[in-house]
Amino acid sequence: MSLADCHIINLPKIQDCRGNLTFIESDRHVPFDIKRVYYLYDVPGGAERGGHAHKALYQLIIAIAGSFDIHLDDGVSKKTVHLNRSYNGLYVCPMIWREIDNFSSGAVCMVLASDYYDEDDYYRDYLGFKAEIKNADK
Ligand code: TYD
């Protein structure tokens, strides 16, 4: 998996005079079965989240409210994505190191995940993650 596999997914947006509505269906709007949803909120100014990669987990990350930056790193290249629309999701594949910062006041980061929480699926050490990428390339 590389950064090229990570991209913005435009979610449906139904607009009328009462406001907007966005919906997300498993396997239709996201290319995986949604098994878990979690969200980050009440993030203090200047805080950083993430700082890990997943071995097998697929995710869609959405700025449900406010905005933040997501820094992606596949061990070779890096890119930063600014999320600030409730109808945009960032699709993040396995083996991508991510860090999230620059949260606006009141930001809510919602994450749809392809599997249940499993600490064994995490790389929490950047050097260990890089070593694994190098190993896989051999
Ligand atoms: P972590 O994944 O490190 O958060 P972030 O990437 O946002 O910085 O998770 C923080 C803590 O919450 C850690 O102890 C694991 C726990 N956790 C769960 O119990 N279930 C979950 O679904 C998630 C995402 C985290």
Short mmCIF file of N, CA, C and O and ligand atoms in Angstrom, two decimals:
data_model
loop_
_atom_site.label_atom_id
_atom_site.label_comp_id
_atom_site.label_asym_id
_atom_site.label_seq_id
_atom_site.Cartn_x
_atom_site.Cartn_y
_atom_site.Cartn_z
N MET A 1 0.84 -1.20 0.00
CA MET A 1 0.00 0.00 0.00
C MET A 1 0.87 1.25 0.00
O MET A 1 1.89 1.30 0.69
N SER A 2 0.48 2.24 -0.77
CA SER A 2 1.27 3.47 -0.82
C SER A 2 0.34 4.67 -0.68
O SER A 2 -0.89 4.53 -0.68
N LEU A 3 0.94 5.83 -0.63
CA LEU A 3 0.14 7.06 -0.51
C LEU A 3 -0.84 7.21 -1.67
O LEU A 3 -1.91 7.80 -1.51
N ALA A 4 -0.46 6.68 -2.85
CA ALA A 4 -1.32 6.80 -4.03
C ALA A 4 -2.67 6.11 -3.80
O ALA A 4 -3.66 6.45 -4.45
N ASP A 5 -2.70 5.14 -2.87
CA ASP A 5 -3.97 4.44 -2.59
C ASP A 5 -4.87 5.22 -1.64
O ASP A 5 -6.03 4.87 -1.46
N CYS A 6 -4.32 6.24 -1.01
CA CYS A 6 -5.09 7.05 -0.05
C CYS A 6 -5.68 8.25 -0.80
O CYS A 6 -4.93 8.99 -1.43
N HIS A 7 -6.96 8.41 -0.73
CA HIS A 7 -7.57 9.51 -1.48
C HIS A 7 -8.85 9.99 -0.80
O HIS A 7 -9.40 9.31 0.05
N ILE A 8 -9.28 11.15 -1.27
CA ILE A 8 -10.53 11.72 -0.74
C ILE A 8 -11.71 11.03 -1.40
O ILE A 8 -11.73 10.86 -2.63
N ILE A 9 -12.68 10.63 -0.60
CA ILE A 9 -13.94 10.10 -1.11
C ILE A 9 -15.02 11.16 -0.89
O ILE A 9 -15.19 11.64 0.23
N ASN A 10 -15.68 11.52 -1.98
CA ASN A 10 -16.78 12.49 -1.88
C ASN A 10 -18.05 11.74 -1.50
O ASN A 10 -18.51 10.87 -2.25
N LEU A 11 -18.62 12.08 -0.37
CA LEU A 11 -19.81 11.38 0.12
C LEU A 11 -21.06 12.10 -0.40
O LEU A 11 -21.01 13.29 -0.73
N PRO A 12 -22.18 11.37 -0.45
CA PRO A 12 -23.42 12.00 -0.91
C PRO A 12 -23.79 13.16 0.01
O PRO A 12 -23.57 13.09 1.22
N LYS A 13 -24.35 14.21 -0.60
CA LYS A 13 -24.78 15.37 0.20
C LYS A 13 -26.16 15.80 -0.31
O LYS A 13 -26.30 16.15 -1.49
N ILE A 14 -27.15 15.66 0.56
CA ILE A 14 -28.52 16.05 0.19
C ILE A 14 -28.77 17.41 0.84
O ILE A 14 -28.75 17.53 2.07
N GLN A 15 -29.00 18.40 -0.04
CA GLN A 15 -29.16 19.77 0.45
C GLN A 15 -30.61 20.18 0.33
O GLN A 15 -31.23 19.98 -0.71
N ASP A 16 -31.17 20.76 1.37
CA ASP A 16 -32.44 21.47 1.21
C ASP A 16 -32.47 22.63 2.20
O ASP A 16 -31.50 22.85 2.92
N CYS A 17 -33.59 23.34 2.24
CA CYS A 17 -33.61 24.58 3.03
C CYS A 17 -33.48 24.30 4.53
O CYS A 17 -33.23 25.21 5.31
N ARG A 18 -33.64 23.02 4.94
CA ARG A 18 -33.52 22.68 6.37
C ARG A 18 -32.09 22.35 6.77
O ARG A 18 -31.80 22.07 7.92
N GLY A 19 -31.20 22.30 5.75
CA GLY A 19 -29.80 21.96 6.05
C GLY A 19 -29.33 20.80 5.19
O GLY A 19 -30.05 20.37 4.28
N ASN A 20 -28.16 20.30 5.47
CA ASN A 20 -27.56 19.25 4.64
C ASN A 20 -27.61 17.90 5.34
O ASN A 20 -27.60 17.82 6.57
N LEU A 21 -27.62 16.86 4.52
CA LEU A 21 -27.63 15.49 5.06
C LEU A 21 -26.61 14.67 4.26
O LEU A 21 -26.62 14.69 3.02
N THR A 22 -25.72 14.00 4.98
CA THR A 22 -24.75 13.09 4.33
C THR A 22 -24.93 11.71 4.92
O THR A 22 -25.19 11.57 6.12
N PHE A 23 -24.84 10.69 4.08
CA PHE A 23 -24.97 9.32 4.57
C PHE A 23 -23.84 8.47 4.01
O PHE A 23 -23.23 8.81 2.99
N ILE A 24 -23.54 7.39 4.71
CA ILE A 24 -22.42 6.52 4.32
C ILE A 24 -22.87 5.08 4.45
O ILE A 24 -23.35 4.68 5.52
N GLU A 25 -22.75 4.32 3.37
CA GLU A 25 -23.15 2.92 3.40
C GLU A 25 -21.93 2.04 3.19
O GLU A 25 -21.10 2.30 2.29
N SER A 26 -21.85 0.98 4.00
CA SER A 26 -20.79 -0.02 3.89
C SER A 26 -20.69 -0.55 2.48
O SER A 26 -21.72 -0.86 1.87
N ASP A 27 -19.48 -0.67 1.97
CA ASP A 27 -19.22 -1.28 0.66
C ASP A 27 -19.78 -0.49 -0.53
O ASP A 27 -19.60 -0.88 -1.67
N ARG A 28 -20.48 0.60 -0.26
CA ARG A 28 -20.98 1.44 -1.35
C ARG A 28 -20.18 2.74 -1.42
O ARG A 28 -19.55 3.04 -2.42
N HIS A 29 -20.20 3.47 -0.33
CA HIS A 29 -19.48 4.74 -0.32
C HIS A 29 -18.07 4.57 0.24
O HIS A 29 -17.21 5.42 0.00
N VAL A 30 -17.88 3.51 1.02
CA VAL A 30 -16.53 3.16 1.48
C VAL A 30 -16.24 1.75 0.97
O VAL A 30 -17.13 0.90 0.99
N PRO A 31 -15.01 1.50 0.50
CA PRO A 31 -14.72 0.19 -0.11
C PRO A 31 -14.40 -0.89 0.92
O PRO A 31 -13.51 -1.70 0.71
N PHE A 32 -15.11 -0.89 2.05
CA PHE A 32 -14.93 -1.96 3.04
C PHE A 32 -16.20 -2.05 3.87
O PHE A 32 -17.04 -1.13 3.86
N ASP A 33 -16.32 -3.14 4.61
CA ASP A 33 -17.40 -3.35 5.56
C ASP A 33 -17.09 -2.52 6.81
O ASP A 33 -16.02 -2.70 7.38
N ILE A 34 -18.00 -1.68 7.23
CA ILE A 34 -17.72 -0.86 8.43
C ILE A 34 -18.02 -1.69 9.68
O ILE A 34 -19.15 -2.10 9.91
N LYS A 35 -16.96 -1.95 10.47
CA LYS A 35 -17.16 -2.76 11.68
C LYS A 35 -17.08 -1.91 12.95
O LYS A 35 -17.43 -2.37 14.02
N ARG A 36 -16.55 -0.70 12.80
CA ARG A 36 -16.34 0.13 14.00
C ARG A 36 -16.36 1.59 13.60
O ARG A 36 -15.91 1.95 12.51
N VAL A 37 -16.91 2.41 14.50
CA VAL A 37 -16.90 3.87 14.33
C VAL A 37 -16.35 4.46 15.62
O VAL A 37 -16.77 4.04 16.70
N TYR A 38 -15.40 5.38 15.52
CA TYR A 38 -14.99 6.11 16.72
C TYR A 38 -14.75 7.56 16.34
O TYR A 38 -14.66 7.89 15.15
N TYR A 39 -14.70 8.42 17.34
CA TYR A 39 -14.51 9.83 17.03
C TYR A 39 -13.70 10.52 18.11
O TYR A 39 -13.73 10.14 19.28
N LEU A 40 -12.95 11.51 17.66
CA LEU A 40 -12.12 12.34 18.54
C LEU A 40 -12.83 13.67 18.68
O LEU A 40 -13.26 14.26 17.68
N TYR A 41 -12.96 14.17 19.89
CA TYR A 41 -13.65 15.44 20.13
C TYR A 41 -13.08 16.08 21.40
O TYR A 41 -12.33 15.42 22.12
N ASP A 42 -13.43 17.32 21.63
CA ASP A 42 -12.86 18.06 22.77
C ASP A 42 -11.33 17.99 22.73
O ASP A 42 -10.68 17.81 23.77
N VAL A 43 -10.77 18.08 21.54
CA VAL A 43 -9.31 18.00 21.40
C VAL A 43 -8.73 19.37 21.81
O VAL A 43 -9.10 20.40 21.24
N PRO A 44 -7.83 19.39 22.79
CA PRO A 44 -7.27 20.68 23.21
C PRO A 44 -6.41 21.32 22.12
O PRO A 44 -5.81 20.60 21.30
N GLY A 45 -6.37 22.64 22.08
CA GLY A 45 -5.55 23.35 21.09
C GLY A 45 -4.11 22.86 21.14
O GLY A 45 -3.56 22.66 22.23
N GLY A 46 -3.55 22.63 19.97
CA GLY A 46 -2.14 22.21 19.90
C GLY A 46 -1.93 20.71 20.06
O GLY A 46 -0.79 20.23 19.91
N ALA A 47 -2.99 19.95 20.36
CA ALA A 47 -2.82 18.50 20.58
C ALA A 47 -2.57 17.77 19.25
O ALA A 47 -3.00 18.23 18.19
N GLU A 48 -1.88 16.66 19.35
CA GLU A 48 -1.63 15.80 18.19
C GLU A 48 -2.19 14.42 18.48
O GLU A 48 -2.02 13.91 19.59
N ARG A 49 -2.85 13.83 17.51
CA ARG A 49 -3.38 12.47 17.65
C ARG A 49 -2.72 11.59 16.59
O ARG A 49 -1.97 12.06 15.75
N GLY A 50 -3.10 10.33 16.60
CA GLY A 50 -2.50 9.40 15.63
C GLY A 50 -1.11 9.03 16.12
O GLY A 50 -0.93 8.67 17.27
N GLY A 51 -0.14 9.12 15.20
CA GLY A 51 1.21 8.70 15.58
C GLY A 51 1.30 7.19 15.57
O GLY A 51 1.84 6.57 16.50
N HIS A 52 0.73 6.59 14.53
CA HIS A 52 0.78 5.13 14.39
C HIS A 52 0.41 4.74 12.95
O HIS A 52 -0.06 5.58 12.18
N ALA A 53 0.63 3.46 12.64
CA ALA A 53 0.16 2.87 11.38
C ALA A 53 -0.57 1.58 11.74
O ALA A 53 -0.37 1.04 12.83
N HIS A 54 -1.39 1.13 10.82
CA HIS A 54 -2.09 -0.15 11.04
C HIS A 54 -1.57 -1.20 10.07
O HIS A 54 -1.23 -0.89 8.92
N LYS A 55 -1.55 -2.44 10.52
CA LYS A 55 -1.06 -3.54 9.67
C LYS A 55 -2.09 -3.94 8.62
O LYS A 55 -1.74 -4.22 7.48
N ALA A 56 -3.36 -3.95 9.00
CA ALA A 56 -4.37 -4.49 8.07
C ALA A 56 -5.65 -3.66 8.01
O ALA A 56 -6.53 -3.95 7.21
N LEU A 57 -5.74 -2.64 8.85
CA LEU A 57 -6.99 -1.87 8.97
C LEU A 57 -7.15 -0.83 7.87
O LEU A 57 -6.21 -0.10 7.55
N TYR A 58 -8.36 -0.74 7.30
CA TYR A 58 -8.73 0.33 6.37
C TYR A 58 -9.61 1.32 7.14
O TYR A 58 -10.41 0.90 7.98
N GLN A 59 -9.46 2.58 6.82
CA GLN A 59 -10.23 3.60 7.54
C GLN A 59 -10.72 4.69 6.59
O GLN A 59 -10.10 4.96 5.56
N LEU A 60 -11.80 5.32 6.99
CA LEU A 60 -12.23 6.56 6.34
C LEU A 60 -12.31 7.61 7.45
O LEU A 60 -13.01 7.40 8.45
N ILE A 61 -11.57 8.70 7.27
CA ILE A 61 -11.48 9.74 8.31
C ILE A 61 -12.25 10.97 7.83
O ILE A 61 -12.01 11.46 6.71
N ILE A 62 -13.15 11.45 8.65
CA ILE A 62 -14.04 12.57 8.25
C ILE A 62 -14.00 13.69 9.29
O ILE A 62 -14.09 13.41 10.50
N ALA A 63 -13.89 14.92 8.82
CA ALA A 63 -14.03 16.07 9.71
C ALA A 63 -15.53 16.36 9.81
O ALA A 63 -16.09 17.13 9.04
N ILE A 64 -16.18 15.69 10.75
CA ILE A 64 -17.63 15.85 10.92
C ILE A 64 -17.96 17.29 11.32
O ILE A 64 -18.99 17.84 10.94
N ALA A 65 -17.06 17.90 12.09
CA ALA A 65 -17.19 19.32 12.44
C ALA A 65 -15.79 19.91 12.48
O ALA A 65 -14.82 19.20 12.81
N GLY A 66 -15.68 21.17 12.11
CA GLY A 66 -14.38 21.84 12.17
C GLY A 66 -13.39 21.29 11.16
O GLY A 66 -13.77 20.76 10.11
N SER A 67 -12.12 21.39 11.49
CA SER A 67 -11.08 21.00 10.54
C SER A 67 -9.84 20.52 11.27
O SER A 67 -9.66 20.78 12.48
N PHE A 68 -8.98 19.84 10.54
CA PHE A 68 -7.68 19.38 11.06
C PHE A 68 -6.83 18.94 9.88
O PHE A 68 -7.32 18.82 8.74
N ASP A 69 -5.55 18.74 10.14
CA ASP A 69 -4.61 18.26 9.12
C ASP A 69 -4.25 16.80 9.41
O ASP A 69 -4.03 16.44 10.57
N ILE A 70 -4.15 16.01 8.35
CA ILE A 70 -3.68 14.62 8.49
C ILE A 70 -2.39 14.48 7.69
O ILE A 70 -2.38 14.75 6.48
N HIS A 71 -1.33 14.08 8.35
CA HIS A 71 -0.04 13.88 7.70
C HIS A 71 0.12 12.38 7.44
O HIS A 71 0.07 11.59 8.40
N LEU A 72 0.25 12.01 6.19
CA LEU A 72 0.37 10.59 5.81
C LEU A 72 1.80 10.29 5.35
O LEU A 72 2.44 11.14 4.72
N ASP A 73 2.25 9.08 5.63
CA ASP A 73 3.63 8.70 5.33
C ASP A 73 3.64 7.19 5.06
O ASP A 73 3.25 6.41 5.93
N ASP A 74 4.03 6.80 3.84
CA ASP A 74 4.06 5.35 3.53
C ASP A 74 5.46 4.77 3.70
O ASP A 74 5.74 3.66 3.23
N GLY A 75 6.34 5.54 4.32
CA GLY A 75 7.71 5.08 4.54
C GLY A 75 8.65 5.55 3.45
O GLY A 75 9.87 5.51 3.60
N VAL A 76 8.07 6.04 2.35
CA VAL A 76 8.87 6.56 1.23
C VAL A 76 8.49 8.03 0.97
O VAL A 76 9.36 8.90 0.91
N SER A 77 7.20 8.29 0.84
CA SER A 77 6.74 9.67 0.58
C SER A 77 5.79 10.11 1.68
O SER A 77 5.21 9.28 2.40
N LYS A 78 5.60 11.41 1.71
CA LYS A 78 4.71 12.00 2.71
C LYS A 78 3.77 12.98 2.04
O LYS A 78 4.14 13.60 1.04
N LYS A 79 2.56 13.12 2.57
CA LYS A 79 1.69 14.20 2.12
C LYS A 79 0.75 14.60 3.25
O LYS A 79 0.49 13.81 4.16
N THR A 80 0.29 15.84 3.17
CA THR A 80 -0.62 16.37 4.19
C THR A 80 -1.94 16.70 3.53
O THR A 80 -1.98 17.30 2.45
N VAL A 81 -3.02 16.30 4.19
CA VAL A 81 -4.37 16.58 3.69
C VAL A 81 -5.10 17.39 4.76
O VAL A 81 -5.08 17.03 5.95
N HIS A 82 -5.70 18.50 4.35
CA HIS A 82 -6.51 19.31 5.26
C HIS A 82 -7.96 18.90 5.08
O HIS A 82 -8.49 18.97 3.97
N LEU A 83 -8.59 18.44 6.14
CA LEU A 83 -10.01 18.05 6.05
C LEU A 83 -10.87 19.11 6.73
O LEU A 83 -10.61 19.48 7.87
N ASN A 84 -11.87 19.60 6.02
CA ASN A 84 -12.74 20.64 6.60
C ASN A 84 -14.17 20.58 6.07
O ASN A 84 -14.92 21.54 6.20
N ARG A 85 -14.54 19.44 5.45
CA ARG A 85 -15.90 19.30 4.92
C ARG A 85 -16.52 18.01 5.45
O ARG A 85 -15.90 16.95 5.36
N SER A 86 -17.77 18.10 5.94
CA SER A 86 -18.43 16.92 6.52
C SER A 86 -18.77 15.88 5.46
O SER A 86 -19.14 14.76 5.80
N TYR A 87 -18.70 16.25 4.17
CA TYR A 87 -19.05 15.31 3.09
C TYR A 87 -17.82 14.77 2.37
O TYR A 87 -17.94 14.13 1.32
N ASN A 88 -16.63 15.02 2.94
CA ASN A 88 -15.38 14.46 2.39
C ASN A 88 -14.78 13.50 3.40
O ASN A 88 -14.74 13.81 4.59
N GLY A 89 -14.32 12.35 2.92
CA GLY A 89 -13.63 11.42 3.81
C GLY A 89 -12.27 11.09 3.22
O GLY A 89 -12.14 11.01 1.99
N LEU A 90 -11.29 10.93 4.07
CA LEU A 90 -9.97 10.51 3.59
C LEU A 90 -9.83 9.00 3.81
O LEU A 90 -9.91 8.52 4.96
N TYR A 91 -9.69 8.28 2.71
CA TYR A 91 -9.54 6.83 2.74
C TYR A 91 -8.07 6.52 3.03
O TYR A 91 -7.18 6.95 2.29
N VAL A 92 -7.83 5.81 4.12
CA VAL A 92 -6.44 5.50 4.52
C VAL A 92 -6.27 3.98 4.59
O VAL A 92 -7.03 3.28 5.27
N CYS A 93 -5.29 3.50 3.84
CA CYS A 93 -5.03 2.06 3.71
C CYS A 93 -4.09 1.58 4.82
O CYS A 93 -3.48 2.38 5.52
N PRO A 94 -3.93 0.27 4.93
CA PRO A 94 -2.95 -0.26 5.89
C PRO A 94 -1.53 0.21 5.55
O PRO A 94 -1.25 0.58 4.41
N MET A 95 -0.66 0.13 6.52
CA MET A 95 0.77 0.44 6.38
C MET A 95 1.02 1.91 5.98
O MET A 95 1.93 2.20 5.20
N ILE A 96 0.19 2.79 6.51
CA ILE A 96 0.39 4.23 6.31
C ILE A 96 0.50 4.86 7.71
O ILE A 96 -0.44 4.76 8.52
N TRP A 97 1.64 5.48 7.96
CA TRP A 97 1.81 6.20 9.22
C TRP A 97 1.00 7.49 9.14
O TRP A 97 1.03 8.17 8.11
N ARG A 98 0.24 7.81 10.19
CA ARG A 98 -0.56 9.03 10.17
C ARG A 98 -0.43 9.80 11.47
O ARG A 98 -0.35 9.22 12.56
N GLU A 99 -0.41 11.12 11.30
CA GLU A 99 -0.44 12.02 12.45
C GLU A 99 -1.51 13.07 12.17
O GLU A 99 -1.65 13.51 11.02
N ILE A 100 -2.25 13.44 13.18
CA ILE A 100 -3.34 14.41 12.99
C ILE A 100 -3.12 15.58 13.95
O ILE A 100 -2.90 15.36 15.15
N ASP A 101 -3.13 16.79 13.39
CA ASP A 101 -2.91 17.97 14.24
C ASP A 101 -3.65 19.16 13.66
O ASP A 101 -4.46 19.01 12.73
N ASN A 102 -3.38 20.32 14.21
CA ASN A 102 -4.02 21.57 13.75
C ASN A 102 -5.55 21.50 13.85
O ASN A 102 -6.25 21.98 12.96
N PHE A 103 -6.03 20.89 14.94
CA PHE A 103 -7.49 20.79 15.14
C PHE A 103 -8.06 22.19 15.40
O PHE A 103 -7.53 22.94 16.24
N SER A 104 -9.13 22.52 14.71
CA SER A 104 -9.80 23.79 14.99
C SER A 104 -10.61 23.60 16.27
O SER A 104 -10.90 22.47 16.70
N SER A 105 -11.03 24.72 16.84
CA SER A 105 -11.85 24.64 18.05
C SER A 105 -13.18 23.95 17.71
O SER A 105 -13.80 24.26 16.70
N GLY A 106 -13.57 22.98 18.51
CA GLY A 106 -14.84 22.28 18.28
C GLY A 106 -14.77 21.20 17.21
O GLY A 106 -15.79 20.63 16.83
N ALA A 107 -13.57 20.90 16.72
CA ALA A 107 -13.45 19.89 15.65
C ALA A 107 -13.85 18.51 16.16
O ALA A 107 -13.58 18.15 17.32
N VAL A 108 -14.48 17.75 15.29
CA VAL A 108 -14.80 16.34 15.59
C VAL A 108 -14.28 15.51 14.42
O VAL A 108 -14.61 15.75 13.26
N CYS A 109 -13.43 14.55 14.75
CA CYS A 109 -12.82 13.67 13.75
C CYS A 109 -13.48 12.30 13.89
O CYS A 109 -13.28 11.61 14.89
N MET A 110 -14.28 11.93 12.88
CA MET A 110 -14.94 10.63 12.94
C MET A 110 -14.20 9.64 12.05
O MET A 110 -13.80 9.99 10.93
N VAL A 111 -14.01 8.43 12.55
CA VAL A 111 -13.27 7.42 11.80
C VAL A 111 -14.14 6.18 11.64
O VAL A 111 -14.66 5.64 12.63
N LEU A 112 -14.31 5.75 10.39
CA LEU A 112 -14.98 4.47 10.10
C LEU A 112 -13.88 3.46 9.87
O LEU A 112 -12.92 3.74 9.13
N ALA A 113 -13.99 2.30 10.47
CA ALA A 113 -12.90 1.33 10.40
C ALA A 113 -13.41 -0.02 9.93
O ALA A 113 -14.55 -0.40 10.18
N SER A 114 -12.52 -0.75 9.24
CA SER A 114 -12.90 -2.03 8.64
C SER A 114 -12.86 -3.19 9.63
O SER A 114 -13.23 -4.30 9.28
N ASP A 115 -12.40 -2.92 10.85
CA ASP A 115 -12.35 -4.03 11.82
C ASP A 115 -12.48 -3.50 13.25
O ASP A 115 -12.38 -2.30 13.49
N TYR A 116 -12.66 -4.43 14.16
CA TYR A 116 -12.76 -4.09 15.58
C TYR A 116 -11.40 -3.61 16.08
O TYR A 116 -10.37 -3.87 15.44
N TYR A 117 -11.42 -2.97 17.22
CA TYR A 117 -10.17 -2.49 17.82
C TYR A 117 -9.29 -3.69 18.18
O TYR A 117 -9.73 -4.65 18.79
N ASP A 118 -8.01 -3.59 17.77
CA ASP A 118 -7.05 -4.66 18.08
C ASP A 118 -5.67 -4.03 18.20
O ASP A 118 -5.08 -3.61 17.19
N GLU A 119 -5.17 -3.96 19.41
CA GLU A 119 -3.87 -3.31 19.64
C GLU A 119 -2.76 -4.00 18.84
O GLU A 119 -1.78 -3.35 18.45
N ASP A 120 -2.91 -5.29 18.55
CA ASP A 120 -1.88 -6.02 17.79
C ASP A 120 -1.81 -5.57 16.33
O ASP A 120 -0.88 -5.93 15.62
N ASP A 121 -2.81 -4.81 15.90
CA ASP A 121 -2.82 -4.32 14.51
C ASP A 121 -2.03 -3.01 14.36
O ASP A 121 -1.88 -2.50 13.26
N TYR A 122 -1.52 -2.47 15.49
CA TYR A 122 -0.85 -1.17 15.44
C TYR A 122 0.67 -1.29 15.31
O TYR A 122 1.28 -2.17 15.91
N TYR A 123 1.28 -0.37 14.54
CA TYR A 123 2.70 -0.02 14.72
C TYR A 123 2.68 1.30 15.44
O TYR A 123 2.18 2.30 14.91
N ARG A 124 3.22 1.34 16.64
CA ARG A 124 3.24 2.61 17.38
C ARG A 124 4.64 3.21 17.43
O ARG A 124 4.84 4.29 17.96
N ASP A 125 5.58 2.46 16.87
CA ASP A 125 6.96 2.93 16.86
C ASP A 125 7.36 3.22 15.41
O ASP A 125 7.32 2.31 14.56
N TYR A 126 7.70 4.48 15.11
CA TYR A 126 7.95 4.87 13.72
C TYR A 126 9.11 4.10 13.11
O TYR A 126 9.05 3.68 11.95
N LEU A 127 10.17 3.90 13.89
CA LEU A 127 11.34 3.20 13.34
C LEU A 127 11.00 1.74 13.04
O LEU A 127 11.44 1.17 12.05
N GLY A 128 10.17 1.15 13.90
CA GLY A 128 9.71 -0.23 13.68
C GLY A 128 8.88 -0.31 12.41
O GLY A 128 9.00 -1.27 11.62
N PHE A 129 8.03 0.68 12.22
CA PHE A 129 7.19 0.76 11.00
C PHE A 129 8.08 0.86 9.76
O PHE A 129 7.91 0.12 8.78
N LYS A 130 9.08 1.76 9.80
CA LYS A 130 9.99 1.94 8.65
C LYS A 130 10.75 0.65 8.35
O LYS A 130 10.95 0.27 7.19
N ALA A 131 11.18 -0.03 9.42
CA ALA A 131 11.94 -1.27 9.25
C ALA A 131 11.07 -2.33 8.57
O ALA A 131 11.53 -3.08 7.70
N GLU A 132 9.80 -2.37 8.95
CA GLU A 132 8.87 -3.34 8.36
C GLU A 132 8.66 -3.05 6.87
O GLU A 132 8.60 -3.97 6.05
N ILE A 133 8.57 -1.77 6.51
CA ILE A 133 8.40 -1.37 5.10
C ILE A 133 9.62 -1.83 4.30
O ILE A 133 9.49 -2.40 3.21
N LYS A 134 10.80 -1.58 4.87
CA LYS A 134 12.05 -1.96 4.18
C LYS A 134 12.11 -3.46 3.97
O LYS A 134 12.48 -3.95 2.91
N ASN A 135 11.73 -4.19 5.01
CA ASN A 135 11.72 -5.65 4.98
C ASN A 135 10.80 -6.19 3.89
O ASN A 135 11.14 -7.12 3.16
N ALA A 136 9.62 -5.56 3.77
CA ALA A 136 8.61 -6.00 2.80
C ALA A 136 9.09 -5.75 1.37
O ALA A 136 8.67 -6.44 0.44
N ASP A 137 9.96 -4.73 1.19
CA ASP A 137 10.46 -4.37 -0.13
C ASP A 137 11.52 -5.35 -0.64
O ASP A 137 11.83 -5.37 -1.82
N LYS A 138 12.09 -6.14 0.27
CA LYS A 138 13.21 -7.04 -0.11
C LYS A 138 12.73 -8.19 -0.97
O LYS A 138 11.63 -8.68 -0.78
P1 TYD B 1 -5.26 5.63 19.68
O1 TYD B 1 -5.60 4.73 18.55
O2 TYD B 1 -3.82 5.71 20.10
O3 TYD B 1 -5.80 7.11 19.41
P2 TYD B 1 -5.36 8.21 18.34
O4 TYD B 1 -4.90 7.51 17.12
O5 TYD B 1 -6.55 9.01 18.10
O6 TYD B 1 -4.32 9.09 18.92
O7 TYD B 1 -6.15 5.20 20.91
C1 TYD B 1 -6.11 5.87 22.17
C2 TYD B 1 -6.57 4.88 23.24
O8 TYD B 1 -7.91 4.46 23.00
C3 TYD B 1 -5.70 3.62 23.27
O9 TYD B 1 -5.55 3.26 24.65
C4 TYD B 1 -6.55 2.58 22.61
C5 TYD B 1 -7.97 3.03 22.89
N1 TYD B 1 -8.90 2.69 21.80
C6 TYD B 1 -9.89 1.74 22.02
O10 TYD B 1 -10.00 1.15 23.13
N2 TYD B 1 -10.76 1.45 21.01
C7 TYD B 1 -10.68 2.06 19.79
O11 TYD B 1 -11.50 1.77 18.88
C8 TYD B 1 -9.65 3.03 19.58
C9 TYD B 1 -9.50 3.72 18.26
C10 TYD B 1 -8.79 3.32 20.61
#
